CSV table of C-alpha atoms in Angstrom, one decimal:
chain,number,residue,atom,x,y,z
A,1,MET,CA,332.8,111.0,121.5
A,2,VAL,CA,334.4,107.8,123.0
A,3,LEU,CA,331.1,106.0,122.7
A,4,ARG,CA,330.6,106.9,118.9
A,5,ALA,CA,334.4,106.0,118.3
A,6,LYS,CA,333.5,102.6,119.8
A,7,ARG,CA,330.5,102.2,117.6
A,8,PHE,CA,332.6,103.1,114.6
A,9,ALA,CA,335.2,100.5,115.6
A,10,SER,CA,332.7,97.8,116.0
A,11,PHE,CA,330.8,98.5,112.8
A,12,TYR,CA,334.2,98.5,110.8
A,13,LEU,CA,334.7,94.9,111.9
A,14,THR,CA,332.1,94.1,109.2
A,15,LEU,CA,333.9,96.0,106.3
A,16,ARG,CA,336.0,94.3,103.7
A,17,ILE,CA,338.6,96.4,101.9
A,18,PRO,CA,339.6,94.7,98.6
A,19,SER,CA,342.9,93.6,97.3
A,20,SER,CA,344.6,95.7,94.6
A,21,SER,CA,343.2,93.5,91.8
A,22,LEU,CA,340.5,92.1,91.4
A,23,SER,CA,321.1,90.8,82.8
A,24,SER,CA,319.4,88.5,83.3
A,25,HIS,CA,317.4,88.0,86.6
A,26,ARG,CA,314.5,86.0,87.8
A,27,ALA,CA,311.9,88.7,86.9
A,28,SER,CA,309.3,87.1,89.1
A,29,ILE,CA,310.9,88.5,92.2
A,30,PHE,CA,309.7,92.0,91.3
A,31,SER,CA,306.0,92.5,91.1
A,32,ARG,CA,304.5,94.9,88.6
A,33,ARG,CA,303.4,97.1,91.5
A,34,GLU,CA,306.8,97.2,93.0
A,35,LEU,CA,308.4,98.2,89.7
A,36,PHE,CA,305.8,101.0,89.4
A,37,VAL,CA,306.5,102.3,92.9
A,38,GLN,CA,310.1,102.2,92.4
A,39,SER,CA,309.9,104.2,89.3
A,40,VAL,CA,309.7,107.3,91.5
A,41,ASN,CA,313.1,106.3,93.1
A,42,HIS,CA,314.2,105.0,96.4
A,43,ARG,CA,317.5,106.9,96.7
A,44,CYS,CA,319.2,109.6,98.5
A,45,PHE,CA,319.8,112.9,96.9
A,46,GLY,CA,323.0,113.6,95.1
A,47,ASN,CA,324.4,116.6,93.3
A,48,MET,CA,323.6,116.6,89.6
A,49,SER,CA,326.0,116.5,86.6
A,50,GLN,CA,327.1,119.9,85.2
A,51,THR,CA,324.9,119.5,82.2
A,52,THR,CA,321.8,118.6,83.9
A,53,LYS,CA,319.5,120.6,86.1
A,54,ILE,CA,317.0,118.3,88.0
A,55,GLU,CA,314.3,120.3,89.9
A,56,TYR,CA,313.2,118.8,93.2
A,57,GLN,CA,310.3,121.0,93.4
A,58,LYS,CA,307.4,121.8,91.2
A,59,ASP,CA,304.7,124.4,92.1
A,60,GLY,CA,305.9,123.9,95.7
A,61,HIS,CA,305.7,120.2,95.7
A,62,PHE,CA,308.7,117.9,96.3
A,63,THR,CA,309.4,115.5,93.5
A,64,ARG,CA,311.9,112.6,93.4
A,65,PRO,CA,313.4,111.7,90.0
A,66,ALA,CA,313.9,108.1,88.8
A,67,SER,CA,316.8,105.7,89.3
A,68,THR,CA,319.0,105.2,86.3
A,69,PHE,CA,321.2,101.9,86.7
A,70,ARG,CA,318.7,98.9,86.8
A,71,ASN,CA,320.6,95.7,86.1
A,72,PHE,CA,320.6,92.6,88.4
A,73,VAL,CA,322.9,90.2,90.1
A,74,SER,CA,321.8,86.7,89.8
A,75,ALA,CA,322.7,83.3,91.1
A,76,ASP,CA,322.5,82.1,87.4
A,77,PRO,CA,326.2,81.7,86.5
A,78,ASN,CA,325.4,82.4,82.9
A,79,SER,CA,323.8,85.9,83.6
A,80,GLN,CA,325.4,89.1,82.7
A,81,PHE,CA,326.2,89.8,86.5
A,82,PRO,CA,326.5,86.4,88.2
A,83,ALA,CA,326.8,86.2,92.0
A,84,GLU,CA,330.4,85.7,93.1
A,85,LYS,CA,332.0,86.1,96.5
A,86,GLY,CA,334.1,89.2,96.6
A,87,ARG,CA,333.1,90.4,93.2
A,88,TYR,CA,330.7,93.3,94.1
A,89,ALA,CA,331.0,96.4,96.4
A,90,LEU,CA,328.2,98.4,98.0
A,91,TYR,CA,328.8,102.1,98.2
A,92,ILE,CA,326.5,103.8,100.8
A,93,SER,CA,326.3,106.9,103.1
A,94,PRO,CA,324.9,106.0,106.5
A,95,GLY,CA,322.8,109.1,106.7
A,96,CYS,CA,320.7,108.1,103.7
A,97,PRO,CA,317.6,106.0,104.7
A,98,TRP,CA,317.5,104.2,101.1
A,99,ALA,CA,321.2,103.3,101.6
A,100,HIS,CA,320.5,102.2,105.1
A,101,ARG,CA,318.2,99.5,104.3
A,102,THR,CA,320.8,98.0,101.9
A,103,ILE,CA,323.4,97.6,104.7
A,104,ILE,CA,320.7,96.3,107.1
A,105,VAL,CA,320.0,93.4,104.7
A,106,ARG,CA,323.7,92.7,103.9
A,107,ALA,CA,324.1,92.3,107.7
A,108,LEU,CA,320.8,90.2,108.2
A,109,LYS,CA,322.0,87.9,105.5
A,110,ARG,CA,325.6,87.7,106.9
A,111,LEU,CA,327.0,88.9,103.6
A,112,GLU,CA,329.9,90.8,105.2
A,113,ASP,CA,332.5,88.6,103.8
A,114,VAL,CA,330.8,88.3,100.4
A,115,ILE,CA,330.0,92.0,99.5
A,116,ASP,CA,332.4,94.7,100.2
A,117,LEU,CA,331.1,97.9,101.8
A,118,TYR,CA,332.6,101.3,101.2
A,119,ILE,CA,331.1,104.1,103.4
A,120,LEU,CA,331.1,107.6,102.2
A,121,SER,CA,330.6,110.7,104.4
A,122,SER,CA,327.2,111.0,106.2
A,123,SER,CA,326.5,114.2,104.7
A,124,MET,CA,327.3,115.7,101.2
A,125,GLY,CA,329.9,118.3,100.2
A,126,ASP,CA,329.6,120.8,97.4
A,127,LYS,CA,330.3,118.1,94.8
A,128,GLY,CA,327.9,115.6,96.4
A,129,TRP,CA,328.7,112.3,98.2
A,130,VAL,CA,332.4,112.4,99.3
A,131,PHE,CA,335.1,110.2,100.9
A,132,ASP,CA,336.5,112.4,103.6
A,133,GLY,CA,337.5,110.1,106.5
A,134,THR,CA,334.8,111.7,108.9
A,135,ASN,CA,332.3,109.9,111.1
A,136,GLY,CA,333.6,106.4,109.9
A,137,SER,CA,333.8,107.1,106.3
A,138,LEU,CA,336.8,106.1,104.2
A,139,PRO,CA,339.3,108.8,103.2
A,140,LYS,CA,339.3,107.6,99.6
A,141,ASP,CA,337.6,105.1,97.3
A,142,PRO,CA,339.5,101.8,97.8
A,143,LEU,CA,339.1,100.7,94.3
A,144,TYR,CA,340.2,103.8,92.3
A,145,GLY,CA,341.3,106.4,94.8
A,146,PHE,CA,338.3,108.5,93.9
A,147,THR,CA,337.3,111.4,96.4
A,148,TYR,CA,333.6,112.0,95.2
A,149,LEU,CA,331.0,109.5,94.2
A,150,ARG,CA,330.4,111.4,91.0
A,151,GLU,CA,333.8,110.1,89.7
A,152,LEU,CA,332.4,106.5,90.0
A,153,TYR,CA,329.3,107.3,88.1
A,154,PHE,CA,331.6,108.8,85.3
A,155,LYS,CA,333.7,105.7,85.4
A,156,ALA,CA,330.6,103.8,84.6
A,157,ASN,CA,329.3,106.1,82.0
A,158,PRO,CA,331.4,109.2,80.9
A,159,ASP,CA,328.3,110.7,79.4
A,160,PHE,CA,326.2,110.2,82.6
A,161,ASN,CA,323.7,112.9,82.8
A,162,GLY,CA,321.8,112.5,86.2
A,163,ARG,CA,322.2,112.6,89.8
A,164,PHE,CA,325.1,110.9,91.8
A,165,THR,CA,323.2,109.0,94.5
A,166,VAL,CA,323.6,106.2,97.0
A,167,PRO,CA,323.3,103.3,97.2
A,168,VAL,CA,325.4,101.9,94.6
A,169,LEU,CA,326.1,98.3,93.7
A,170,TRP,CA,329.4,98.1,91.9
A,171,ASP,CA,330.9,95.2,89.8
A,172,LYS,CA,334.6,95.2,90.6
A,173,LYS,CA,335.4,92.7,87.8
A,174,THR,CA,334.0,94.6,84.9
A,175,GLY,CA,334.4,98.1,86.6
A,176,THR,CA,330.9,99.1,86.0
A,177,MET,CA,327.7,100.0,88.1
A,178,VAL,CA,325.1,97.3,88.4
A,179,ASN,CA,322.3,99.1,90.2
A,180,ASN,CA,321.5,102.2,92.2
A,181,GLU,CA,318.0,101.4,93.2
A,182,SER,CA,317.9,100.2,96.8
A,183,SER,CA,314.5,98.5,96.5
A,184,GLU,CA,316.0,96.1,94.0
A,185,ILE,CA,319.4,95.8,95.6
A,186,ILE,CA,318.0,94.5,98.8
A,187,ARG,CA,315.9,91.8,96.8
A,188,MET,CA,319.1,90.7,95.1
A,189,LEU,CA,320.8,90.3,98.6
A,190,TYR,CA,317.8,88.1,99.8
A,191,SER,CA,318.8,84.9,97.9
A,192,GLU,CA,321.1,85.5,94.9
A,193,PHE,CA,324.3,85.2,97.2
A,194,ASP,CA,322.8,82.4,99.3
A,195,ALA,CA,325.3,79.8,97.9
A,196,PHE,CA,328.2,81.8,99.9
A,197,ILE,CA,326.5,81.9,103.3
A,198,PRO,CA,325.7,79.2,106.0
A,199,GLU,CA,322.8,77.1,105.2
A,200,LYS,CA,320.7,78.5,108.2
A,201,TYR,CA,320.7,82.0,106.8
A,202,ARG,CA,319.6,81.1,103.3
A,203,GLU,CA,316.0,82.3,102.5
A,204,VAL,CA,314.8,78.7,101.9
A,205,ASN,CA,315.5,77.8,105.5
A,206,LYS,CA,314.3,80.9,107.1
A,207,PRO,CA,311.2,80.6,109.5
A,208,GLY,CA,308.3,82.2,107.8
A,209,GLY,CA,309.8,81.9,104.3
A,210,GLY,CA,312.3,84.7,104.5
A,211,LEU,CA,312.3,88.4,104.0
A,212,TYR,CA,310.1,88.2,101.0
A,213,PRO,CA,308.2,84.9,101.3
A,214,GLU,CA,306.1,83.9,98.4
A,215,HIS,CA,302.8,83.6,100.3
A,216,LEU,CA,303.1,87.2,101.5
A,217,ARG,CA,304.3,88.9,98.5
A,218,LYS,CA,301.1,90.4,97.5
A,219,GLU,CA,300.4,91.8,100.9
A,220,ILE,CA,304.0,93.1,101.3
A,221,ASP,CA,303.8,94.9,97.9
A,222,GLU,CA,300.6,96.4,98.9
A,223,LEU,CA,301.9,97.7,102.2
A,224,ASN,CA,305.1,98.9,100.7
A,225,GLU,CA,303.3,101.1,98.2
A,226,TRP,CA,301.3,103.2,100.7
A,227,VAL,CA,304.1,103.3,103.2
A,228,TYR,CA,306.5,104.5,100.5
A,229,ASP,CA,304.2,107.2,99.2
A,230,THR,CA,303.0,108.6,102.5
A,231,VAL,CA,305.7,107.7,105.0
A,232,ASN,CA,309.1,106.9,103.4
A,233,ASN,CA,308.7,109.7,100.8
A,234,GLY,CA,306.0,111.5,102.7
A,235,VAL,CA,308.4,112.9,105.4
A,236,TYR,CA,310.4,114.4,102.4
A,237,LYS,CA,307.4,115.9,100.8
A,238,CYS,CA,306.6,117.6,104.1
A,239,GLY,CA,310.2,118.7,104.8
A,240,PHE,CA,310.9,120.0,101.4
A,241,ALA,CA,307.5,121.5,100.7
A,242,GLY,CA,307.8,125.0,99.2
A,243,LYS,CA,304.3,126.2,100.0
A,244,GLN,CA,302.0,125.8,102.9
A,245,GLU,CA,299.4,124.0,100.9
A,246,SER,CA,301.8,121.4,99.8
A,247,TYR,CA,303.0,120.8,103.3
A,248,ASP,CA,299.4,120.4,104.5
A,249,GLU,CA,298.6,118.1,101.6
A,250,ASN,CA,301.2,115.6,102.8
A,251,VAL,CA,301.5,116.0,106.6
A,252,TYR,CA,298.1,114.6,107.4
A,253,PRO,CA,298.4,111.6,105.1
A,254,LEU,CA,301.7,110.9,106.7
A,255,PHE,CA,300.1,110.7,110.2
A,256,LYS,CA,297.1,108.8,108.9
A,257,SER,CA,299.5,106.2,107.6
A,258,LEU,CA,301.5,106.1,110.9
A,259,ASP,CA,298.1,105.7,112.7
A,260,ARG,CA,297.3,102.8,110.3
A,261,LEU,CA,300.7,101.1,111.0
A,262,GLU,CA,300.2,101.5,114.7
A,263,GLY,CA,296.8,99.8,114.2
A,264,ILE,CA,298.3,96.8,112.4
A,265,LEU,CA,300.8,96.2,115.2
A,266,ALA,CA,298.1,96.7,117.9
A,267,GLY,CA,295.8,94.5,116.1
A,268,HIS,CA,297.8,91.3,116.0
A,269,GLY,CA,300.0,92.0,118.9
A,270,LYS,CA,303.0,90.4,117.2
A,271,PRO,CA,306.6,91.8,117.1
A,272,PHE,CA,306.6,92.4,113.3
A,273,LEU,CA,304.4,94.0,110.7
A,274,PHE,CA,303.4,90.6,109.2
A,275,GLY,CA,303.3,88.7,112.4
A,276,ASP,CA,306.0,86.6,114.1
A,277,HIS,CA,308.7,86.8,111.5
A,278,LEU,CA,310.7,89.7,110.1
A,279,THR,CA,310.1,90.7,106.4
A,280,GLU,CA,311.2,93.3,104.0
A,281,ALA,CA,308.3,95.5,105.1
A,282,ASP,CA,310.0,95.9,108.5
A,283,VAL,CA,313.4,96.7,107.0
A,284,ARG,CA,311.9,99.5,104.6
A,285,LEU,CA,309.9,101.1,107.4
A,286,TYR,CA,312.5,101.0,110.0
A,287,THR,CA,314.9,103.4,108.3
A,288,THR,CA,312.2,106.1,108.4
A,289,ILE,CA,311.3,105.5,111.9
A,290,ALA,CA,314.9,105.6,113.1
A,291,ARG,CA,315.1,109.1,111.8
A,292,PHE,CA,311.6,110.3,112.8
A,293,ASP,CA,311.9,111.6,116.4
A,294,VAL,CA,315.5,112.7,115.9
A,295,ALA,CA,315.3,114.5,112.6
A,296,TYR,CA,311.9,114.4,110.7
A,297,TYR,CA,309.9,115.7,113.8
A,298,THR,CA,312.0,118.8,114.1
A,299,VAL,CA,313.8,119.5,110.8
A,300,PHE,CA,311.1,118.4,108.4
A,301,LEU,CA,308.1,119.7,110.6
A,302,CYS,CA,306.5,116.2,110.9
A,303,ASN,CA,305.3,117.3,114.3
A,304,LEU,CA,301.7,116.4,114.8
A,305,LYS,CA,302.8,113.4,116.9
A,306,SER,CA,306.0,111.7,117.8
A,307,ILE,CA,306.8,108.1,117.7
A,308,ARG,CA,307.9,107.8,121.3
A,309,HIS,CA,305.1,109.7,122.9
A,310,ASP,CA,302.0,108.9,120.7
A,311,TYR,CA,302.7,105.5,119.0
A,312,PRO,CA,303.3,102.8,121.7
A,313,HIS,CA,303.2,99.8,119.5
A,314,LEU,CA,305.3,101.5,116.7
A,315,HIS,CA,307.8,102.6,119.4
A,316,LEU,CA,308.1,99.2,120.8
A,317,TRP,CA,308.5,97.7,117.4
A,318,PHE,CA,311.2,100.1,116.5
A,319,ARG,CA,313.2,99.8,120.0
A,320,ARG,CA,313.0,96.0,119.6
A,321,LEU,CA,314.8,96.1,116.3
A,322,TYR,CA,317.2,98.9,117.3
A,323,TRP,CA,318.3,97.4,120.7
A,324,ASP,CA,318.6,93.8,119.6
A,325,GLU,CA,322.4,93.3,119.3
A,326,GLY,CA,322.6,89.5,119.6
A,327,ASN,CA,319.2,87.8,118.9
A,328,GLU,CA,319.5,85.3,116.1
A,329,THR,CA,316.6,87.0,114.4
A,330,THR,CA,318.4,90.2,113.5
A,331,GLY,CA,322.1,89.4,114.5
A,332,GLY,CA,322.3,93.1,115.7
A,333,ALA,CA,321.9,94.2,112.0
A,334,PHE,CA,319.6,97.2,112.9
A,335,HIS,CA,321.6,98.5,115.9
A,336,SER,CA,325.1,98.2,114.2
A,337,THR,CA,323.8,100.1,111.2
A,338,THR,CA,322.0,102.9,113.0
A,339,ALA,CA,323.8,103.5,116.5
A,340,PRO,CA,327.1,104.9,115.1
A,341,TRP,CA,325.2,107.7,113.1
A,342,ILE,CA,321.8,108.4,114.6
A,343,GLY,CA,323.2,111.5,116.3
A,344,LEU,CA,324.2,112.9,112.9
A,345,TYR,CA,320.7,112.5,111.2
A,346,ALA,CA,319.4,116.0,112.3
A,347,SER,CA,322.6,117.8,110.9
A,348,GLY,CA,322.4,116.0,107.6
A,349,TYR,CA,318.7,116.7,107.1
A,350,SER,CA,319.1,120.4,108.2
A,351,ASN,CA,321.9,121.0,105.5
A,352,ALA,CA,319.8,119.1,102.9
A,353,LYS,CA,316.7,121.3,103.6
A,354,VAL,CA,318.5,124.4,103.0
A,355,LYS,CA,320.0,123.1,99.7
A,356,VAL,CA,316.7,121.7,98.4
A,357,THR,CA,314.5,124.6,99.4
A,358,LYS,CA,317.2,127.1,98.3
A,359,SER,CA,316.9,128.9,101.6
A,360,GLN,CA,319.0,131.9,102.3
A,361,ALA,CA,318.8,131.4,106.1
A,362,ALA,CA,321.6,129.8,108.1
A,363,VAL,CA,321.6,126.0,108.8
A,364,ILE,CA,320.1,125.6,112.3
A,365,VAL,CA,320.4,122.2,113.8
A,366,PRO,CA,317.9,121.1,116.4
A,367,ARG,CA,319.5,119.7,119.5
A,368,GLY,CA,316.6,117.3,120.7
A,369,PRO,CA,315.6,115.0,121.7
A,370,ALA,CA,317.7,114.6,124.8
A,371,VAL,CA,317.6,110.7,124.7
A,372,LEU,CA,317.9,109.7,121.0
A,373,VAL,CA,316.4,106.2,121.5
A,374,GLU,CA,314.6,105.3,124.6
A,375,PRO,CA,315.7,102.0,126.4
A,376,LEU,CA,314.1,98.7,126.2
A,377,ALA,CA,312.9,96.8,129.2
A,378,GLU,CA,314.2,93.1,129.6
A,379,SER,CA,310.4,91.9,129.3
A,380,GLU,CA,310.1,93.8,126.0
A,381,LYS,CA,313.1,92.2,124.1
A,382,LEU,CA,312.6,90.0,121.1
């Protein structure tokens, strides 16, 4: 408990709580493939509005509804949502892998003093994502005093008729929601706010061309597509399967893709998926692998193999990112956004599984593994 408290305290040094007062976009940044993949939605579950019933299962197969708010922040000062320091806030739950990727990028880009971060509870209550002051979350929404994320959705649109999900990028100036699709939020953070950070952290000055370099965009989009379908979302399709055949249809493609990722890293022998430099592909995969052995392996029955015992190159890749607390490459972004909450992942997914599958059984939280993240030898560090 003392260690977790220290981790929360360390993470809170990066938060910015606002004072009491306070679209156009360069479309080329999103490939057609990316927009198609994201149409199946990259967000965590949320309770539905009372007038809508959204089914997560169809004929025993898990389905993921689409995102709803899809505007963009732009560096163009004449855009609907121009980039400004202190204007926007990011609402997240640390248990959600889709929200997790946004706070990793916020930290990688050193945007802590540019975009506020408001943390909700790591697990949902009866009315969805909640501010309750537990496990590093805020006791209330700092802007409006709300208790539930759903209240923010209704402020943006009183007739909202969908799911109340994280992450949320909020415009404090106009009092509305900009975007709740993680894959689009992270791409906004890559470069649209670069005018407000030191020059060495701007994408144009990054080794290798930044997180989404133009010369690798086709390859990154292609990898993102199959990794999303079979790995990022594949674990959910296994864990929330309502029939044996649905589980079987998804568990083998999941591990085939993990084998493929292992082969990529083993093949070039370099620290990141696309070689010597960190890219978006690493960020998007990381949040799934961070939860794999500690939650998906047990709770979601993704147990043909484990990362730590069966995928040596993936395991090294993950540990290098997780344990890097000071290297200029990551600035500790992966560790600081994972370590305070990794011990809560199994509990969150155990509760979510009961809700989504409508199980009548009691919630049983697995207690393993004994070591959440294996250590990293000095010779293995980035």
